[in-house]
PDB file of C-alpha atoms in Angstrom:
ATOM      1  CA  UNK P   1     -80.332 -72.397  96.953  1.00  0.00           C
ATOM      2  CA  UNK P   2     -78.783 -68.940  96.866  1.00  0.00           C
ATOM      3  CA  UNK P   3     -74.978 -68.738  96.737  1.00  0.00           C
ATOM      4  CA  UNK P   4     -73.870 -66.609  99.750  1.00  0.00           C
ATOM      5  CA  UNK P   5     -70.099 -66.988  99.262  1.00  0.00           C
ATOM      6  CA  UNK P   6     -68.218 -63.675  99.020  1.00  0.00           C
ATOM      7  CA  UNK P   7     -67.456 -62.363  95.582  1.00  0.00           C
ATOM      8  CA  UNK P   8     -63.797 -62.586  94.649  1.00  0.00           C
ATOM      9  CA  UNK P   9     -61.897 -59.371  95.320  1.00  0.00           C
ATOM     10  CA  UNK P  10     -61.133 -57.251  92.267  1.00  0.00           C
ATOM     11  CA  UNK P  11     -57.541 -57.708  91.295  1.00  0.00           C
ATOM     12  CA  UNK P  12     -55.399 -54.583  90.985  1.00  0.00           C
ATOM     13  CA  UNK P  13     -53.724 -54.158  87.640  1.00  0.00           C
ATOM     14  CA  UNK P  14     -50.089 -55.163  87.772  1.00  0.00           C
ATOM     15  CA  UNK P  15     -47.822 -52.260  86.867  1.00  0.00           C
ATOM     16  CA  UNK P  16     -45.497 -53.271  84.127  1.00  0.00           C
ATOM     17  CA  UNK P  17     -41.905 -52.509  84.865  1.00  0.00           C
ATOM     18  CA  UNK P  18     -39.899 -50.644  82.257  1.00  0.00           C
ATOM     19  CA  UNK P  19     -37.494 -52.758  80.293  1.00  0.00           C
ATOM     20  CA  UNK P  20     -33.828 -51.871  80.571  1.00  0.00           C
ATOM     21  CA  UNK P  21     -33.669 -50.180  77.130  1.00  0.00           C
ATOM     22  CA  UNK P  22     -36.629 -47.959  78.076  1.00  0.00           C
ATOM     23  CA  UNK P  23     -35.017 -47.118  81.454  1.00  0.00           C
ATOM     24  CA  UNK P  24     -31.759 -46.301  79.655  1.00  0.00           C
ATOM     25  CA  UNK P  25     -33.575 -44.049  77.182  1.00  0.00           C
ATOM     26  CA  UNK P  26     -35.299 -42.146  80.030  1.00  0.00           C
ATOM     27  CA  UNK P  27     -31.961 -41.746  81.792  1.00  0.00           C
ATOM     28  CA  UNK P  28     -30.326 -40.330  78.641  1.00  0.00           C
ATOM     29  CA  UNK P  29     -33.188 -37.857  78.186  1.00  0.00           C
ATOM     30  CA  UNK P  30     -32.939 -36.716  81.815  1.00  0.00           C
ATOM     31  CA  UNK P  31     -29.181 -36.237  81.620  1.00  0.00           C
ATOM     32  CA  UNK P  32     -29.550 -34.329  78.323  1.00  0.00           C
ATOM     33  CA  UNK P  33     -32.105 -32.005  79.893  1.00  0.00           C
ATOM     34  CA  UNK P  34     -29.951 -31.447  82.938  1.00  0.00           C
ATOM     35  CA  UNK P  35     -26.847 -30.733  80.853  1.00  0.00           C
ATOM     36  CA  UNK P  36     -28.707 -28.513  78.438  1.00  0.00           C
ATOM     37  CA  UNK P  37     -30.645 -26.341  80.830  1.00  0.00           C
ATOM     38  CA  UNK P  38     -29.247 -26.558  84.360  1.00  0.00           C
ATOM     39  CA  UNK P  39     -25.544 -27.508  84.800  1.00  0.00           C
ATOM     40  CA  UNK P  40     -22.955 -29.011  82.495  1.00  0.00           C
ATOM     41  CA  UNK P  41     -19.370 -30.196  83.177  1.00  0.00           C
ATOM     42  CA  UNK P  42     -16.373 -28.741  81.372  1.00  0.00           C
ATOM     43  CA  UNK P  43     -12.670 -29.449  81.657  1.00  0.00           C
ATOM     44  CA  UNK P  44      -9.798 -27.010  81.334  1.00  0.00           C
ATOM     45  CA  UNK P  45      -7.321 -28.235  78.721  1.00  0.00           C
ATOM     46  CA  UNK P  46      -4.814 -25.348  78.691  1.00  0.00           C
ATOM     47  CA  UNK P  47      -3.143 -22.697  80.848  1.00  0.00           C
ATOM     48  CA  UNK P  48      -4.720 -19.618  79.180  1.00  0.00           C
ATOM     49  CA  UNK P  49      -6.771 -18.922  82.317  1.00  0.00           C
ATOM     50  CA  UNK P  50      -3.996 -19.201  84.912  1.00  0.00           C
ATOM     51  CA  UNK P  51      -3.841 -18.449  87.798  1.00  0.00           C
ATOM     52  CA  UNK P  52      -7.539 -19.009  88.444  1.00  0.00           C
ATOM     53  CA  UNK P  53      -8.054 -22.068  86.255  1.00  0.00           C
ATOM     54  CA  UNK P  54      -5.416 -24.748  85.771  1.00  0.00           C
ATOM     55  CA  UNK P  55      -4.998 -27.462  83.172  1.00  0.00           C
ATOM     56  CA  UNK P  56      -6.733 -30.504  84.661  1.00  0.00           C
ATOM     57  CA  UNK P  57      -9.544 -28.611  86.392  1.00  0.00           C
ATOM     58  CA  UNK P  58     -13.113 -29.851  85.940  1.00  0.00           C
ATOM     59  CA  UNK P  59     -15.916 -27.400  86.663  1.00  0.00           C
ATOM     60  CA  UNK P  60     -19.661 -27.077  86.448  1.00  0.00           C
ATOM     61  CA  UNK P  61     -21.146 -24.306  84.341  1.00  0.00           C
ATOM     62  CA  UNK P  62     -24.574 -22.869  85.086  1.00  0.00           C
ATOM     63  CA  UNK P  63     -26.607 -22.907  81.844  1.00  0.00           C
ATOM     64  CA  UNK P  64     -29.435 -20.489  82.723  1.00  0.00           C
ATOM     65  CA  UNK P  65     -27.769 -17.127  83.528  1.00  0.00           C
ATOM     66  CA  UNK P  66     -27.461 -15.860  79.934  1.00  0.00           C
ATOM     67  CA  UNK P  67     -30.409 -17.619  78.308  1.00  0.00           C
ATOM     68  CA  UNK P  68     -30.484 -20.491  75.858  1.00  0.00           C
ATOM     69  CA  UNK P  69     -29.665 -21.043  72.197  1.00  0.00           C
ATOM     70  CA  UNK P  70     -28.753 -24.051  70.122  1.00  0.00           C
ATOM     71  CA  UNK P  71     -25.237 -23.831  71.625  1.00  0.00           C
ATOM     72  CA  UNK P  72     -26.791 -24.730  74.972  1.00  0.00           C
ATOM     73  CA  UNK P  73     -27.498 -28.226  73.644  1.00  0.00           C
ATOM     74  CA  UNK P  74     -24.899 -31.027  73.317  1.00  0.00           C
ATOM     75  CA  UNK P  75     -23.066 -30.748  70.002  1.00  0.00           C
ATOM     76  CA  UNK P  76     -25.029 -27.507  69.305  1.00  0.00           C
ATOM     77  CA  UNK P  77     -27.797 -29.520  67.665  1.00  0.00           C
ATOM     78  CA  UNK P  78     -30.379 -27.305  65.970  1.00  0.00           C
ATOM     79  CA  UNK P  79     -33.335 -27.906  68.278  1.00  0.00           C
ATOM     80  CA  UNK P  80     -33.185 -24.357  69.632  1.00  0.00           C
ATOM     81  CA  UNK P  81     -32.860 -21.126  67.623  1.00  0.00           C
ATOM     82  CA  UNK P  82     -29.529 -19.444  66.915  1.00  0.00           C
ATOM     83  CA  UNK P  83     -30.707 -16.330  68.821  1.00  0.00           C
ATOM     84  CA  UNK P  84     -30.901 -16.773  72.593  1.00  0.00           C
ATOM     85  CA  UNK P  85     -34.227 -16.953  74.398  1.00  0.00           C
ATOM     86  CA  UNK P  86     -34.556 -15.613  77.972  1.00  0.00           C
ATOM     87  CA  UNK P  87     -31.356 -13.709  77.150  1.00  0.00           C
ATOM     88  CA  UNK P  88     -29.417 -11.593  79.611  1.00  0.00           C
ATOM     89  CA  UNK P  89     -26.045  -9.834  79.303  1.00  0.00           C
ATOM     90  CA  UNK P  90     -23.019 -11.070  81.345  1.00  0.00           C
ATOM     91  CA  UNK P  91     -21.312  -8.784  83.810  1.00  0.00           C
ATOM     92  CA  UNK P  92     -17.733  -7.652  83.365  1.00  0.00           C
ATOM     93  CA  UNK P  93     -15.476 -10.145  85.105  1.00  0.00           C
ATOM     94  CA  UNK P  94     -17.766 -13.161  84.555  1.00  0.00           C
ATOM     95  CA  UNK P  95     -15.916 -16.355  83.466  1.00  0.00           C
ATOM     96  CA  UNK P  96     -17.947 -17.741  80.535  1.00  0.00           C
ATOM     97  CA  UNK P  97     -17.998 -20.842  78.341  1.00  0.00           C
ATOM     98  CA  UNK P  98     -18.874 -20.267  74.694  1.00  0.00           C
ATOM     99  CA  UNK P  99     -18.614 -21.472  71.134  1.00  0.00           C
ATOM    100  CA  UNK P 100     -17.026 -19.437  68.354  1.00  0.00           C
ATOM    101  CA  UNK P 101     -17.116 -19.797  64.555  1.00  0.00           C
ATOM    102  CA  UNK P 102     -15.479 -21.313  62.628  1.00  0.00           C
ATOM    103  CA  UNK P 103     -14.813 -23.816  65.450  1.00  0.00           C
ATOM    104  CA  UNK P 104     -18.318 -24.261  66.874  1.00  0.00           C
ATOM    105  CA  UNK P 105     -17.555 -27.828  67.953  1.00  0.00           C
ATOM    106  CA  UNK P 106     -15.052 -26.544  70.547  1.00  0.00           C
ATOM    107  CA  UNK P 107     -15.831 -25.102  73.993  1.00  0.00           C
ATOM    108  CA  UNK P 108     -13.793 -22.043  74.993  1.00  0.00           C
ATOM    109  CA  UNK P 109     -13.522 -20.356  78.404  1.00  0.00           C
ATOM    110  CA  UNK P 110     -12.476 -16.733  78.931  1.00  0.00           C
ATOM    111  CA  UNK P 111     -13.266 -13.738  81.126  1.00  0.00           C
ATOM    112  CA  UNK P 112     -15.704 -10.991  80.054  1.00  0.00           C
ATOM    113  CA  UNK P 113     -13.804  -7.712  79.761  1.00  0.00           C
ATOM    114  CA  UNK P 114     -15.779  -5.582  77.292  1.00  0.00           C
ATOM    115  CA  UNK P 115     -19.556  -5.283  76.951  1.00  0.00           C
ATOM    116  CA  UNK P 116     -21.464  -3.850  73.963  1.00  0.00           C
ATOM    117  CA  UNK P 117     -20.514  -0.198  73.485  1.00  0.00           C
ATOM    118  CA  UNK P 118     -17.204  -0.490  75.429  1.00  0.00           C
ATOM    119  CA  UNK P 119     -13.876   0.491  73.912  1.00  0.00           C
ATOM    120  CA  UNK P 120     -11.079  -1.971  74.787  1.00  0.00           C
ATOM    121  CA  UNK P 121      -7.370  -1.637  74.171  1.00  0.00           C
ATOM    122  CA  UNK P 122      -4.028  -2.798  75.618  1.00  0.00           C
ATOM    123  CA  UNK P 123      -1.014  -0.561  76.047  1.00  0.00           C
ATOM    124  CA  UNK P 124       2.249  -1.776  77.545  1.00  0.00           C
ATOM    125  CA  UNK P 125       0.496  -4.727  79.172  1.00  0.00           C
ATOM    126  CA  UNK P 126      -2.121  -2.501  80.806  1.00  0.00           C
ATOM    127  CA  UNK P 127      -5.784  -3.002  79.958  1.00  0.00           C
ATOM    128  CA  UNK P 128      -7.492   0.215  78.777  1.00  0.00           C
ATOM    129  CA  UNK P 129     -11.270   0.242  79.140  1.00  0.00           C
ATOM    130  CA  UNK P 130     -13.260   3.158  77.802  1.00  0.00           C
ATOM    131  CA  UNK P 131     -10.116   5.284  77.738  1.00  0.00           C
ATOM    132  CA  UNK P 132      -9.180   4.586  81.368  1.00  0.00           C
ATOM    133  CA  UNK P 133      -6.368   2.235  82.521  1.00  0.00           C
ATOM    134  CA  UNK P 134      -7.725  -0.671  84.592  1.00  0.00           C
ATOM    135  CA  UNK P 135      -5.885  -0.639  87.962  1.00  0.00           C
ATOM    136  CA  UNK P 136      -3.229  -3.360  88.009  1.00  0.00           C
ATOM    137  CA  UNK P 137      -1.492  -4.059  91.283  1.00  0.00           C
ATOM    138  CA  UNK P 138       1.619  -6.248  91.665  1.00  0.00           C
ATOM    139  CA  UNK P 139       1.066  -8.991  94.226  1.00  0.00           C
ATOM    140  CA  UNK P 140       2.982 -12.150  95.287  1.00  0.00           C
ATOM    141  CA  UNK P 141       4.241 -14.435  92.536  1.00  0.00           C
ATOM    142  CA  UNK P 142       1.971 -17.301  91.485  1.00  0.00           C
ATOM    143  CA  UNK P 143       3.492 -20.754  91.952  1.00  0.00           C
ATOM    144  CA  UNK P 144       2.229 -23.977  90.441  1.00  0.00           C
ATOM    145  CA  UNK P 145       3.817 -27.436  90.774  1.00  0.00           C
ATOM    146  CA  UNK P 146       5.385 -28.975  87.701  1.00  0.00           C
ATOM    147  CA  UNK P 147       3.391 -32.086  86.734  1.00  0.00           C
ATOM    148  CA  UNK P 148       2.206 -33.977  83.665  1.00  0.00           C
ATOM    149  CA  UNK P 149      -0.376 -31.190  83.256  1.00  0.00           C
ATOM    150  CA  UNK P 150       2.024 -28.318  83.871  1.00  0.00           C
ATOM    151  CA  UNK P 151       5.275 -27.263  82.264  1.00  0.00           C
ATOM    152  CA  UNK P 152       6.944 -23.891  82.781  1.00  0.00           C
ATOM    153  CA  UNK P 153       6.434 -21.399  79.971  1.00  0.00           C
ATOM    154  CA  UNK P 154      10.190 -20.925  79.745  1.00  0.00           C
ATOM    155  CA  UNK P 155      13.258 -21.751  81.817  1.00  0.00           C
ATOM    156  CA  UNK P 156      13.280 -18.294  83.430  1.00  0.00           C
ATOM    157  CA  UNK P 157      10.122 -19.184  85.351  1.00  0.00           C
ATOM    158  CA  UNK P 158      11.393 -22.554  86.658  1.00  0.00           C
ATOM    159  CA  UNK P 159      12.142 -22.710  90.409  1.00  0.00           C
ATOM    160  CA  UNK P 160      12.664 -25.144  93.250  1.00  0.00           C
ATOM    161  CA  UNK P 161      11.041 -25.114  96.654  1.00  0.00           C
ATOM    162  CA  UNK P 162      12.933 -25.823  99.900  1.00  0.00           C
ATOM    163  CA  UNK P 163      11.850 -29.447  99.722  1.00  0.00           C
ATOM    164  CA  UNK P 164      13.359 -29.836  96.269  1.00  0.00           C
ATOM    165  CA  UNK P 165      10.087 -29.954  94.361  1.00  0.00           C
ATOM    166  CA  UNK P 166       9.885 -28.173  90.968  1.00  0.00           C
ATOM    167  CA  UNK P 167       7.450 -25.326  90.454  1.00  0.00           C
ATOM    168  CA  UNK P 168       6.775 -22.620  87.927  1.00  0.00           C
ATOM    169  CA  UNK P 169       6.835 -19.143  89.364  1.00  0.00           C
ATOM    170  CA  UNK P 170       5.090 -16.360  87.449  1.00  0.00           C
ATOM    171  CA  UNK P 171       4.618 -12.611  88.049  1.00  0.00           C
ATOM    172  CA  UNK P 172       1.046 -12.033  89.298  1.00  0.00           C
ATOM    173  CA  UNK P 173      -1.142  -8.959  89.381  1.00  0.00           C
ATOM    174  CA  UNK P 174      -4.577  -8.005  90.671  1.00  0.00           C
ATOM    175  CA  UNK P 175      -6.864  -6.193  88.254  1.00  0.00           C
ATOM    176  CA  UNK P 176      -9.935  -4.226  89.370  1.00  0.00           C
ATOM    177  CA  UNK P 177     -12.662  -3.561  86.814  1.00  0.00           C
ATOM    178  CA  UNK P 178     -15.137  -0.671  87.022  1.00  0.00           C
ATOM    179  CA  UNK P 179     -17.644  -1.573  89.652  1.00  0.00           C
ATOM    180  CA  UNK P 180     -14.992  -3.250  91.870  1.00  0.00           C
ATOM    181  CA  UNK P 181     -14.779  -6.765  90.428  1.00  0.00           C
ATOM    182  CA  UNK P 182     -11.253  -8.094  91.072  1.00  0.00           C
ATOM    183  CA  UNK P 183      -9.319 -11.094  89.829  1.00  0.00           C
ATOM    184  CA  UNK P 184      -5.683 -12.091  89.364  1.00  0.00           C
ATOM    185  CA  UNK P 185      -3.767 -12.170  86.072  1.00  0.00           C
ATOM    186  CA  UNK P 186      -0.318 -13.243  84.967  1.00  0.00           C
ATOM    187  CA  UNK P 187       2.089 -10.984  83.084  1.00  0.00           C
ATOM    188  CA  UNK P 188       5.197 -12.772  81.795  1.00  0.00           C
ATOM    189  CA  UNK P 189       6.985  -9.584  80.754  1.00  0.00           C
ATOM    190  CA  UNK P 190       7.183  -7.609  77.523  1.00  0.00           C
ATOM    191  CA  UNK P 191       5.386  -9.439  74.660  1.00  0.00           C
ATOM    192  CA  UNK P 192       3.887  -8.451  71.328  1.00  0.00           C
ATOM    193  CA  UNK P 193       0.380  -8.954  72.645  1.00  0.00           C
ATOM    194  CA  UNK P 194       0.955  -6.332  75.363  1.00  0.00           C
ATOM    195  CA  UNK P 195      -0.271  -3.775  72.841  1.00  0.00           C
ATOM    196  CA  UNK P 196      -3.584  -4.047  71.045  1.00  0.00           C
ATOM    197  CA  UNK P 197      -5.414  -1.298  69.174  1.00  0.00           C
ATOM    198  CA  UNK P 198      -8.665   0.101  70.515  1.00  0.00           C
ATOM    199  CA  UNK P 199     -11.781  -1.835  69.530  1.00  0.00           C
ATOM    200  CA  UNK P 200     -15.377  -0.751  70.018  1.00  0.00           C
ATOM    201  CA  UNK P 201     -17.451  -3.784  71.022  1.00  0.00           C
ATOM    202  CA  UNK P 202     -20.543  -3.909  68.754  1.00  0.00           C
ATOM    203  CA  UNK P 203     -24.054  -4.594  69.902  1.00  0.00           C
ATOM    204  CA  UNK P 204     -24.655  -8.261  70.750  1.00  0.00           C
ATOM    205  CA  UNK P 205     -20.944  -9.062  71.167  1.00  0.00           C
ATOM    206  CA  UNK P 206     -18.347  -9.408  73.936  1.00  0.00           C
ATOM    207  CA  UNK P 207     -14.614  -8.763  74.264  1.00  0.00           C
ATOM    208  CA  UNK P 208     -13.136 -11.736  76.146  1.00  0.00           C
ATOM    209  CA  UNK P 209      -9.624 -12.275  77.494  1.00  0.00           C
ATOM    210  CA  UNK P 210      -7.629 -15.005  79.227  1.00  0.00           C
ATOM    211  CA  UNK P 211      -6.153 -14.226  82.645  1.00  0.00           C
ATOM    212  CA  UNK P 212      -2.779 -15.540  81.512  1.00  0.00           C
ATOM    213  CA  UNK P 213      -2.372 -12.485  79.352  1.00  0.00           C
ATOM    214  CA  UNK P 214       0.791 -13.523  77.483  1.00  0.00           C
ATOM    215  CA  UNK P 215      -0.407 -17.051  76.820  1.00  0.00           C
ATOM    216  CA  UNK P 216      -4.023 -16.543  75.686  1.00  0.00           C
ATOM    217  CA  UNK P 217      -5.320 -16.265  72.137  1.00  0.00           C
ATOM    218  CA  UNK P 218      -8.419 -14.241  72.844  1.00  0.00           C
ATOM    219  CA  UNK P 219     -10.385 -11.245  71.501  1.00  0.00           C
ATOM    220  CA  UNK P 220      -7.140  -9.393  70.777  1.00  0.00           C
ATOM    221  CA  UNK P 221      -6.715 -11.808  67.860  1.00  0.00           C
ATOM    222  CA  UNK P 222      -9.011 -12.521  64.885  1.00  0.00           C
ATOM    223  CA  UNK P 223     -11.250 -15.573  65.014  1.00  0.00           C
ATOM    224  CA  UNK P 224      -9.391 -18.276  63.121  1.00  0.00           C
ATOM    225  CA  UNK P 225      -8.071 -21.731  63.954  1.00  0.00           C
ATOM    226  CA  UNK P 226      -5.173 -21.710  66.469  1.00  0.00           C
ATOM    227  CA  UNK P 227      -5.047 -17.931  66.387  1.00  0.00           C
ATOM    228  CA  UNK P 228      -7.739 -16.224  68.399  1.00  0.00           C
ATOM    229  CA  UNK P 229     -11.475 -15.817  69.025  1.00  0.00           C
ATOM    230  CA  UNK P 230     -12.202 -12.275  67.866  1.00  0.00           C
ATOM    231  CA  UNK P 231     -15.323 -10.562  69.200  1.00  0.00           C
ATOM    232  CA  UNK P 232     -17.723 -13.196  70.440  1.00  0.00           C
ATOM    233  CA  UNK P 233     -21.476 -13.031  69.716  1.00  0.00           C
ATOM    234  CA  UNK P 234     -23.516 -13.270  72.896  1.00  0.00           C
ATOM    235  CA  UNK P 235     -25.696 -15.853  71.146  1.00  0.00           C
ATOM    236  CA  UNK P 236     -22.691 -18.206  71.312  1.00  0.00           C
ATOM    237  CA  UNK P 237     -22.635 -18.239  75.120  1.00  0.00           C
ATOM    238  CA  UNK P 238     -23.007 -21.695  76.687  1.00  0.00           C
ATOM    239  CA  UNK P 239     -22.889 -20.917  80.423  1.00  0.00           C
ATOM    240  CA  UNK P 240     -21.135 -19.288  83.359  1.00  0.00           C
ATOM    241  CA  UNK P 241     -18.415 -20.990  85.339  1.00  0.00           C
ATOM    242  CA  UNK P 242     -19.964 -21.881  88.679  1.00  0.00           C
ATOM    243  CA  UNK P 243     -18.043 -24.333  90.902  1.00  0.00           C
ATOM    244  CA  UNK P 244     -14.942 -26.508  90.744  1.00  0.00           C
ATOM    245  CA  UNK P 245     -15.971 -30.135  91.023  1.00  0.00           C
ATOM    246  CA  UNK P 246     -12.587 -31.876  90.473  1.00  0.00           C
ATOM    247  CA  UNK P 247      -8.926 -31.126  89.703  1.00  0.00           C
ATOM    248  CA  UNK P 248      -6.023 -33.387  88.837  1.00  0.00           C
ATOM    249  CA  UNK P 249      -2.331 -32.812  88.078  1.00  0.00           C
ATOM    250  CA  UNK P 250      -2.472 -35.453  85.343  1.00  0.00           C
ATOM    251  CA  UNK P 251      -0.330 -38.077  87.106  1.00  0.00           C
ATOM    252  CA  UNK P 252      -3.093 -40.674  87.651  1.00  0.00           C
ATOM    253  CA  UNK P 253      -2.980 -44.048  85.911  1.00  0.00           C
ATOM    254  CA  UNK P 254      -6.060 -46.212  85.394  1.00  0.00           C
ATOM    255  CA  UNK P 255      -4.177 -49.381  86.303  1.00  0.00           C
ATOM    256  CA  UNK P 256      -2.995 -47.853  89.604  1.00  0.00           C
ATOM    257  CA  UNK P 257      -6.142 -46.860  91.541  1.00  0.00           C
ATOM    258  CA  UNK P 258      -4.210 -45.240  94.400  1.00  0.00           C
ATOM    259  CA  UNK P 259      -2.924 -42.604  91.972  1.00  0.00           C
ATOM    260  CA  UNK P 260      -6.501 -41.437  91.412  1.00  0.00           C
ATOM    261  CA  UNK P 261      -6.265 -39.882  94.868  1.00  0.00           C
ATOM    262  CA  UNK P 262      -2.650 -38.837  94.942  1.00  0.00           C
ATOM    263  CA  UNK P 263      -3.128 -36.925  91.631  1.00  0.00           C
ATOM    264  CA  UNK P 264      -6.084 -34.946  92.936  1.00  0.00           C
ATOM    265  CA  UNK P 265      -5.565 -31.301  93.825  1.00  0.00           C
ATOM    266  CA  UNK P 266      -7.927 -31.416  96.772  1.00  0.00           C
ATOM    267  CA  UNK P 267      -7.496 -27.797  97.789  1.00  0.00           C
ATOM    268  CA  UNK P 268      -9.071 -26.678  94.511  1.00  0.00           C
ATOM    269  CA  UNK P 269     -12.272 -28.707  94.719  1.00  0.00           C
ATOM    270  CA  UNK P 270     -15.435 -26.805  95.653  1.00  0.00           C
ATOM    271  CA  UNK P 271     -14.110 -23.350  94.873  1.00  0.00           C
ATOM    272  CA  UNK P 272     -16.332 -20.815  93.083  1.00  0.00           C
ATOM    273  CA  UNK P 273     -15.733 -18.085  90.558  1.00  0.00           C
TER     274      UNK P 273
END
């Protein structure tokens, strides 16, 4: 007698779920790709870029605008060439993150002032670009609250507000680069670094400066530990400052969760450059 019962349905193969170690490895790879080629977080550990960037700021840097080199990768691992691929030159006024010999393990952040072929000098605290003074206009003083992240440069800049809170009050100026790019800088008065001899920026390099002109060891100083950065090779660029993602005055304590919110400088979050 012929068997007329239906044939058993073909069973679909069961998809094997990734183990936790495999999932974790995939996550690490994705994060590494994102940080290397799209956006990467950076924190501001000093006041050399006041007034625009404050100690305790955390920002995202776009990784693609200037191309990629080994410095684009975490810890500058040698999986990419020293020379940038898909390279492009920054614009004057860009705020850039970069590495600089002999301290390639450290991220720096400064503003682009001089491009290849430019002549850059300082005279009496005035920036001289290609023989022409960069317009520098006095504006209202810059005030920043005293906090664990902020101490006044000297007692002459210490002040109190009407509510009794302590602030640092610094002379502030607006500079306007050729092409119309503007930004604010601090000038703390006559200092040795107000004068710097003229330097011609060589091909493939940049002249970078901090906005806190009297408290920034930048391209006016030779590249050496705790001294300056010299002229920075464009191949050392890591990214361009893009958006502020967090800012804290440094008063938060891990054991006191409510201070995580009271320490935040909410008005700074989300700002661009």
